[in-house]
Short mmCIF file of C-alpha atoms and ligand atoms in Angstrom, two decimals:
data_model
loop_
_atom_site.label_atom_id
_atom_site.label_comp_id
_atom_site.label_asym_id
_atom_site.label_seq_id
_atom_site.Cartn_x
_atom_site.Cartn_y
_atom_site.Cartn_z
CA UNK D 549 152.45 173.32 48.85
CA UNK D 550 154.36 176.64 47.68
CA UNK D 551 155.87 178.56 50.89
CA UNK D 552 157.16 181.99 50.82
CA UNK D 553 158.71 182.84 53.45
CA UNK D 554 158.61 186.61 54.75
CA UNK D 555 161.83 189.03 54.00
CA UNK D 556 161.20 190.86 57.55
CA UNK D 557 159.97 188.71 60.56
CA UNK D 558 158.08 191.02 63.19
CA UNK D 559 159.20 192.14 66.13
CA UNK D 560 157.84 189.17 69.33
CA UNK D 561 155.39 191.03 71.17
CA UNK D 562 155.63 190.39 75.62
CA UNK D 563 154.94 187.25 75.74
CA UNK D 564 154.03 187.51 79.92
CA UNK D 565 151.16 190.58 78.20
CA UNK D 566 148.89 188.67 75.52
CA UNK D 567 145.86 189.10 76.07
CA UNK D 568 143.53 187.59 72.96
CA UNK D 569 143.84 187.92 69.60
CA UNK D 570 145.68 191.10 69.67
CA UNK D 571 148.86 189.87 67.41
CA UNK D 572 149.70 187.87 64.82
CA UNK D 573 152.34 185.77 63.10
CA UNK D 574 154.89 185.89 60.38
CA UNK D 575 152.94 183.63 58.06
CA UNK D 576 149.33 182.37 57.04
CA UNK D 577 148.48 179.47 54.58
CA UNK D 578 145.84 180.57 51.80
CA UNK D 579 144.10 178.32 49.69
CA UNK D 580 141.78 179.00 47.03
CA UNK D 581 138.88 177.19 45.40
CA UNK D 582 137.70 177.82 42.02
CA UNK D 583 136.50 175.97 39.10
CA UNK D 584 134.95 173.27 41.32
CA UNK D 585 138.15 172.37 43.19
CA UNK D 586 140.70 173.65 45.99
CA UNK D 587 143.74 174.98 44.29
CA UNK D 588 147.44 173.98 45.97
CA UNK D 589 147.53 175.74 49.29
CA UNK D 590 150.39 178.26 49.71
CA UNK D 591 152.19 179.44 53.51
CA UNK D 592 153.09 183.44 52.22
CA UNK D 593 153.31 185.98 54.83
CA UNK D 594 150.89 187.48 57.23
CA UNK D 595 149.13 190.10 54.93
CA UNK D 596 146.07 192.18 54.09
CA UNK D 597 143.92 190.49 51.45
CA UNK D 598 142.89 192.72 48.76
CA UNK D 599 139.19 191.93 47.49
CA UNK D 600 136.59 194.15 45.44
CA UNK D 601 133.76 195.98 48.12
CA UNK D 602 130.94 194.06 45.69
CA UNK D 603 132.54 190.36 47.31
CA UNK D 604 129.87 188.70 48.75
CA UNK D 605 131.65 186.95 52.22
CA UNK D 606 131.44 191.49 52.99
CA UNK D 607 127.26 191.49 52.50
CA UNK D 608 125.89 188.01 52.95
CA UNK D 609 128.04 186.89 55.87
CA UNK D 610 129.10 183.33 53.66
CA UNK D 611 132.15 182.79 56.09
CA UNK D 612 132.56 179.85 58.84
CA UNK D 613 135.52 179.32 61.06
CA UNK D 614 137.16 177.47 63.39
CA UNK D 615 139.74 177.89 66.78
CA UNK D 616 141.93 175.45 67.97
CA UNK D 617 145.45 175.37 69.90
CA UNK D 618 148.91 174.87 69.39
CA UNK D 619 151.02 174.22 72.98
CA UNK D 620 155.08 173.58 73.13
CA UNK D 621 155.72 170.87 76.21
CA UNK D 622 158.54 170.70 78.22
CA UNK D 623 160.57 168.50 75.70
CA UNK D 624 160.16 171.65 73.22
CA UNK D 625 157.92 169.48 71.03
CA UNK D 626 154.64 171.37 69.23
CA UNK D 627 151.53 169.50 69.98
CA UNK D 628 147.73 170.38 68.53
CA UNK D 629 144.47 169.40 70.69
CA UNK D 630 142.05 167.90 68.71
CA UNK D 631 142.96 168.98 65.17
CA UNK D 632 140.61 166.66 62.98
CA UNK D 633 137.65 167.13 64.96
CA UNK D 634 138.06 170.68 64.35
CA UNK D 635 137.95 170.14 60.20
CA UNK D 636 135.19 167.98 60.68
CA UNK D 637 133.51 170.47 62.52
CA UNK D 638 134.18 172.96 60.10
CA UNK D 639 133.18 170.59 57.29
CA UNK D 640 129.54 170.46 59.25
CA UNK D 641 129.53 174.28 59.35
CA UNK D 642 129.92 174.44 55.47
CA UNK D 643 127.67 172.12 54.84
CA UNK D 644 125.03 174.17 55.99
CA UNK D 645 126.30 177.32 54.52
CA UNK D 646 126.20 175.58 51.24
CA UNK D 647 130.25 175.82 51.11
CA UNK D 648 133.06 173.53 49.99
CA UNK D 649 134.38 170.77 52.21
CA UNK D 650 138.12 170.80 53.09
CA UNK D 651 140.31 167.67 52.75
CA UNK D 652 140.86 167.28 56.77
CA UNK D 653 143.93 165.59 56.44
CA UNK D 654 145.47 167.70 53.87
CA UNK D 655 144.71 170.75 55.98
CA UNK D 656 146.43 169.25 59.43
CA UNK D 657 149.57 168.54 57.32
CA UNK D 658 149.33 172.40 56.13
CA UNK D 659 148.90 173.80 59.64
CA UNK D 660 151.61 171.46 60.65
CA UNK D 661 153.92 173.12 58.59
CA UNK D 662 152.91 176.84 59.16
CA UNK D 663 153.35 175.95 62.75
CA UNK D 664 157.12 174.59 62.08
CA UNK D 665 157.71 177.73 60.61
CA UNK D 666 156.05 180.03 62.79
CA UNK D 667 157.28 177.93 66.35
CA UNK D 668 158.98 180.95 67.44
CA UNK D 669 155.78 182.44 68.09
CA UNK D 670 154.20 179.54 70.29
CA UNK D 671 154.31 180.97 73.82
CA UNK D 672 155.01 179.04 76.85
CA UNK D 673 154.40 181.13 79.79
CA UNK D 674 152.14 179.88 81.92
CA UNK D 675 148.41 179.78 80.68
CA UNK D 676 149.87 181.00 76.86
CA UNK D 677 148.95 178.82 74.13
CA UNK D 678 149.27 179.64 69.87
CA UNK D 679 145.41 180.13 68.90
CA UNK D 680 145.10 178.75 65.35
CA UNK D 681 141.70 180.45 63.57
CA UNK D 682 141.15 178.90 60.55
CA UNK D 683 138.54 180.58 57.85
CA UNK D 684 136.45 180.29 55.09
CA UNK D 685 135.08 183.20 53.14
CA UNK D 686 132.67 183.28 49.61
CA UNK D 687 134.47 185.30 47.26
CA UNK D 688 132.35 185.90 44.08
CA UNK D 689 132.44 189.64 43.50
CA UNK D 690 128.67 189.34 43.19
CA UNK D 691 125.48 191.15 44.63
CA UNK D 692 122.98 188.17 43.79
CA UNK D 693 121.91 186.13 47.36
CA UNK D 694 123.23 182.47 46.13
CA UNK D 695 126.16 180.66 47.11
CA UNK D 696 129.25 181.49 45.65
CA UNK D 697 131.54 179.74 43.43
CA UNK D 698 134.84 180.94 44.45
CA UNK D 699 135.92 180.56 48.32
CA UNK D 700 139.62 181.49 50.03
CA UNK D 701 140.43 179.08 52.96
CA UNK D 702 143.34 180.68 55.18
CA UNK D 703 144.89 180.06 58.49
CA UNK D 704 146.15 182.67 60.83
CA UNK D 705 147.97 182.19 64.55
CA UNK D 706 147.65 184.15 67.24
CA UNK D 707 149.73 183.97 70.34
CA UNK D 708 147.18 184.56 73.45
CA UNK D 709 146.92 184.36 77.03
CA UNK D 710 143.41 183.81 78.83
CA UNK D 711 140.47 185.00 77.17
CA UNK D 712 138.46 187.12 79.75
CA UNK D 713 140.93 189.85 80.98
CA UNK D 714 140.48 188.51 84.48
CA UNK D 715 141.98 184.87 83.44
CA UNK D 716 140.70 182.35 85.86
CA UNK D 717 139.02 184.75 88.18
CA UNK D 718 135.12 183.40 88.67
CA UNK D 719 133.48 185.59 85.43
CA UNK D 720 129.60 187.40 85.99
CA UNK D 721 127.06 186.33 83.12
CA UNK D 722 123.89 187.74 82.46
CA UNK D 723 121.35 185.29 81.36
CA UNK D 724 119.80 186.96 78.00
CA UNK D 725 115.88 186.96 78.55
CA UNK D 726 114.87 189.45 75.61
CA UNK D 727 117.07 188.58 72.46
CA UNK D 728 117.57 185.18 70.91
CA UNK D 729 121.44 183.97 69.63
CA UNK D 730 120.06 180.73 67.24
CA UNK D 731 116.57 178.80 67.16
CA UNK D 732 115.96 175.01 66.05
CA UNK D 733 116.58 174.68 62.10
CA UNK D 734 118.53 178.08 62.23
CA UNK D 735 122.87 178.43 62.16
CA UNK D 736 123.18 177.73 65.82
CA UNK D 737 125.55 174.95 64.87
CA UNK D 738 127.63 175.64 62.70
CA UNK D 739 130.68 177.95 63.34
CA UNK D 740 129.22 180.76 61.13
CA UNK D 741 130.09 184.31 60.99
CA UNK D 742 126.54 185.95 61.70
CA UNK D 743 126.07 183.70 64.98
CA UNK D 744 128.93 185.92 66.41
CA UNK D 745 127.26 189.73 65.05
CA UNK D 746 123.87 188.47 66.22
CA UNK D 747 125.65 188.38 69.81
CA UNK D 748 127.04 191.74 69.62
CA UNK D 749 123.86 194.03 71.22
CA UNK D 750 123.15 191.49 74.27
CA UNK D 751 126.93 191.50 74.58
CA UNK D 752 127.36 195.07 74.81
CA UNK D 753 124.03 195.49 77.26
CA UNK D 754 125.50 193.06 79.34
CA UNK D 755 129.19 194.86 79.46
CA UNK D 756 127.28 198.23 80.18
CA UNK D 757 126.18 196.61 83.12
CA UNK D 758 129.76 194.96 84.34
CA UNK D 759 128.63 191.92 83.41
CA UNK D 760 131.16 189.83 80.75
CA UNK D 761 128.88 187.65 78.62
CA UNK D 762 125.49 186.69 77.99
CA UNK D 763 124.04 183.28 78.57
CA UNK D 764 121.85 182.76 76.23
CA UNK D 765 118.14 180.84 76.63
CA UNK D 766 116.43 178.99 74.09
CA UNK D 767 114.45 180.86 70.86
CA UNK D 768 111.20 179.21 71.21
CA UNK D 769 110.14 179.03 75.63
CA UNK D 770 112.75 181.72 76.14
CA UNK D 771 112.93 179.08 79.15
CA UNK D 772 115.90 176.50 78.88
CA UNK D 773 119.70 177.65 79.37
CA UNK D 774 121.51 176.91 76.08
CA UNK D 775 125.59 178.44 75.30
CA UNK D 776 127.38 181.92 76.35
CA UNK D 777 128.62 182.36 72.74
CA UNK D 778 132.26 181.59 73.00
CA UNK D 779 131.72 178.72 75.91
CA UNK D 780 129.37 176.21 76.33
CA UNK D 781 128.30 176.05 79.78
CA UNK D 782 127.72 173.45 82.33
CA UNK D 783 126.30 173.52 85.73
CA UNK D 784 126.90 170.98 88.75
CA UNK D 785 123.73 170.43 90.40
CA UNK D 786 123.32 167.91 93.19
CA UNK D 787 127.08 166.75 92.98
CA UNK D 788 126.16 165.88 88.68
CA UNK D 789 127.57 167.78 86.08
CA UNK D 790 124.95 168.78 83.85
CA UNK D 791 125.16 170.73 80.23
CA UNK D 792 122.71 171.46 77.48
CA UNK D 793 122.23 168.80 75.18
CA UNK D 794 123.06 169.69 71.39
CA UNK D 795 119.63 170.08 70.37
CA UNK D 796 120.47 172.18 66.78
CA UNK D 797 120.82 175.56 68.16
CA UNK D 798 123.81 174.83 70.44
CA UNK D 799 127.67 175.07 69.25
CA UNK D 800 128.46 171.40 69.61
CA UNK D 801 132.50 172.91 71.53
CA UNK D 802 135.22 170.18 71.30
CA UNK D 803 136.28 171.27 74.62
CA UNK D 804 132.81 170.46 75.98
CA UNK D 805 133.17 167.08 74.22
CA UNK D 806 136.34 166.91 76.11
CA UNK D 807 134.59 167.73 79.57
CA UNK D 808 132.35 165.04 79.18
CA UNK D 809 134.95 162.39 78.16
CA UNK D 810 136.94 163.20 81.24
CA UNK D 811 133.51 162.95 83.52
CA UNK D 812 132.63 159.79 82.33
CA UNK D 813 136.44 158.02 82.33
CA UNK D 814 136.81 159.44 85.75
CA UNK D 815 133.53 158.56 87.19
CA UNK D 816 131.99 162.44 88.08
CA UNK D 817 128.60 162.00 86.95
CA UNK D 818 127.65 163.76 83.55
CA UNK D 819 124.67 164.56 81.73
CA UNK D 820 123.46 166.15 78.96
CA UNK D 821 119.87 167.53 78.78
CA UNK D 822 117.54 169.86 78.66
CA UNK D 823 118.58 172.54 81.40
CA UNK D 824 115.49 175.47 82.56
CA UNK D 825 116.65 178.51 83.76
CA UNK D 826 114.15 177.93 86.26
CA UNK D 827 116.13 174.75 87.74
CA UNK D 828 119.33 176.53 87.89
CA UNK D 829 117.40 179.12 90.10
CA UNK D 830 115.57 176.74 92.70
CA UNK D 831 119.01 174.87 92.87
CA UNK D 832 120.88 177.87 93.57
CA UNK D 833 118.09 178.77 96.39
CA UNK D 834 118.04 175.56 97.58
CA UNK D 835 122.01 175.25 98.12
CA UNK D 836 122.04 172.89 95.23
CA UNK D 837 124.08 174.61 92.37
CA UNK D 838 127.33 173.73 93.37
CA UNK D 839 129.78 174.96 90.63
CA UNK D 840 128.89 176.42 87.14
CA UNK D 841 131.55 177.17 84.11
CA UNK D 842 131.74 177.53 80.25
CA UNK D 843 134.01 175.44 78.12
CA UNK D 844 135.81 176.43 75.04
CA UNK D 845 139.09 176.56 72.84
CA UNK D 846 139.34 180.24 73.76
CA UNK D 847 138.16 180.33 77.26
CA UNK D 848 139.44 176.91 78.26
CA UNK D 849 137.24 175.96 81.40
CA UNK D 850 136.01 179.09 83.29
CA UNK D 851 134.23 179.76 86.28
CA UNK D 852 131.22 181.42 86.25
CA UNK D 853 130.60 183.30 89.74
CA UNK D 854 127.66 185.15 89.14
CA UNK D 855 124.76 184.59 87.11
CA UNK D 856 122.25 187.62 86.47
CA UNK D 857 119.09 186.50 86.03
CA UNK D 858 115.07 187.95 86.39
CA UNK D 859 116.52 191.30 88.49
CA UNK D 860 119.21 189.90 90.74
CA UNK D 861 122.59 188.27 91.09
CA UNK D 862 122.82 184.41 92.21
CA UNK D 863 126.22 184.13 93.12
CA UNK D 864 128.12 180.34 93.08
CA UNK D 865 130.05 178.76 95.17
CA UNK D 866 130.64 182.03 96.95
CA UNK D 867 131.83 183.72 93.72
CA UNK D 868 135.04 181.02 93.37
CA UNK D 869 136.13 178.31 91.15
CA UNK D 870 134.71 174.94 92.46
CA UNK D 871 136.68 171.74 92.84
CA UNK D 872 135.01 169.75 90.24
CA UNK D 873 135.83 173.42 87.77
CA UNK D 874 139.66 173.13 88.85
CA UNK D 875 139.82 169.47 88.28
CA UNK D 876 138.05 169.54 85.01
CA UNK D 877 140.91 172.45 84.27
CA UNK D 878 143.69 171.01 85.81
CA UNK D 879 143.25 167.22 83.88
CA UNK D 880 142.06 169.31 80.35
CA UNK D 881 145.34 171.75 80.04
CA UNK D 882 147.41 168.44 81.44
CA UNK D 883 146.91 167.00 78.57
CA UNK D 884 147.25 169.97 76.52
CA UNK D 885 150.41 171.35 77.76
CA UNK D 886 151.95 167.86 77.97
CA UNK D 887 151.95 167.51 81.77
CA UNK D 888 149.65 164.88 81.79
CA UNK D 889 149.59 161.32 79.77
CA UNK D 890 146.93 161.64 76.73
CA UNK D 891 144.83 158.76 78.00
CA UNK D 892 142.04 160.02 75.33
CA UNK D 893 144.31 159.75 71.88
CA UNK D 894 143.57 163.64 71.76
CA UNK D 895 147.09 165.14 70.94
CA UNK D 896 148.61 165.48 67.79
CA UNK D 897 152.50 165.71 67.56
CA UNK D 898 153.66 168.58 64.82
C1 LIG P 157 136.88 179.58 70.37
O1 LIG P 157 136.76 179.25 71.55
O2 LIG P 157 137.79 179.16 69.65
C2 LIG P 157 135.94 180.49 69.75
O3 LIG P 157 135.79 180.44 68.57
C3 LIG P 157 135.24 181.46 70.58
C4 LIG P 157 135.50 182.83 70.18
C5 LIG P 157 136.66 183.55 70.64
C6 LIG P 157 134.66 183.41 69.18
#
């Protein structure tokens, strides 16, 4: 691997005042493939990319991409969650948008060594983590619709803090009744760039009305509950923590894999199935919804205090984050951060 390294490092934005995805490193790793192959991957600095407006990643939305986390523990030592089963994730996603598979293991050594260089930037205030997005873009310069033959991986890091601006304050969905984010045999799977645009409008609806996400219900009934976009969400109903089975349309979220692991190791009761709207509803009336939160890299484990749905507010667990939600957070960032033993393999030392 070729690294330049950059003449003039950046200034460290406050580390206490992240937000999401606001700044960015010293250094990305690019790799190119062309000619049938991935070329030798290169760490240069953080950079625009110059490409020609006729590249077709710009009108056909050929791009997947992934999110992960890098944490520094106590020791000092860098740690990734998850790393391979993010690769092979993304390896599914290309699959299905016909581009190149990445060698998993080459890639983790990359990012291993981007993050060496760039540790400086891995925060470790409180609830801070280094968000790693890597990306895949078609790069023919090329109007006609087929899949390309060039692609550019790349890896950029972002320092963050919590997702929603409120951090782990219970967040107010509105379940989306009119538009559809994925059906059956559609993209709903993969980490593709269009699944994220298609969520834009019911997004912005929803923020109009001071709500922060949608939840989305399935394409074909417009009657079972299925992800919020950037979480996938689970409900505890009757004491059992329940979450949409991966049915094709449904982001299949490491961190919900995670959720589920934890569940069934420490004996909470788990299940995956088919969820209506309509259950959610009488449990909520009947005293039965006890907790409800989304899972993802991003957003972690948050609680979900209000759920808009058919005209009114339900509001759960009196609008605060449930036991089962705090221990599911607490054990999850445990492991991450290092403060708890890795009883799952999950952790990858850099
Ligand atoms: C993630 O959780 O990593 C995501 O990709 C969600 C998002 C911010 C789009």
């Amino acid at each position: 691997m070729k690294v330049t390294l950059t003449a003039a490092k950046k200034a460290k934005p406050d580390f206490s005042k992240l937000g999401f995805g606001k700044y960015f490193t010293d250094h990305m790793l690019v790799m190119d493939y062309k000619d049938g192959a991935w070329q030798e991957p290169e760490i240069i600095p953080y950079d625009a990319f110059e490409m020609p407006p006729s590249t077709c990643v710009l009108h056909y939305g050929q791009g997947i991409f992934e999110g992960l986390k890098a944490y520094k523990n106590k020791e000092g030592q860098i740690t990734l969650f998850r790393p391979y089963d993010n690769f092979k994730r993304m390896n599914n996603s290309a699959r299905r948008l016909c581009m190149p598979e990445l060698d998993g293991d080459l890639v983790v050594e990359c990012l291993k060594e981007l993050l060496r260089i760039d540790a400086e930037w891995i925060p470790t205030e409180p609830g801070t983590s280094l968000y790693i997005r890597p990306t895949m873009i078609a790069m023919d310069a090329f109007l006609g619709v087929h899949p390309a033959h060039s692609y550019r991986f790349f890896i950029i890091l972002s320092p963050v803090g919590s997702y929603y601006a409120n951090g782990l304050k219970p967040t107010k969905i509105m379940v989306e009744e009119e538009l559809v984010r994925a059906p059956i045999g559609g993209t709903g799977e993969a980490k593709c760039m269009g699944n994220y645009a298609c969520s834009l409008l019911a997004g912005a609806r929803a923020n109009q009305k001071g709500y922060d996400q949608v939840l989305w219900l399935d394409s074909n009934e417009h009657k079972y509950v299925e992800e919020v976009g950037s979480m996938n969400m689970f409900f505890v109903i009757d004491g059992v923590v329940k979450t949409p089975a991966l049915v094709g349309s449904i982001l299949p979220g490491i961190t919900r894999d995670s959720v589920i692991e934890v569940c069934k190791k420490d004996g909470i009761p788990v299940e995956e199935c088919r969820i209506s709207l309509d259950e959610v509803m009488a449990a909520n009336n009947e005293g039965r919804l006890n907790e409800a939160f989304g899972s993802g890299t991003a957003a972690v484990i948050s609680p979900v205090g209000i759920l808009y749905a058919h005209g009114k507010d339900m509001v759960i667990n009196n609008n605060e984050m449930g036991k089962i939600t705090s221990y599911l957070y607490d054990k999850i960032t445990g492991i991450q951060y290092g403060r708890l033993p890795d009883e799952f393999g999950w952790i990858v030392k850099v």
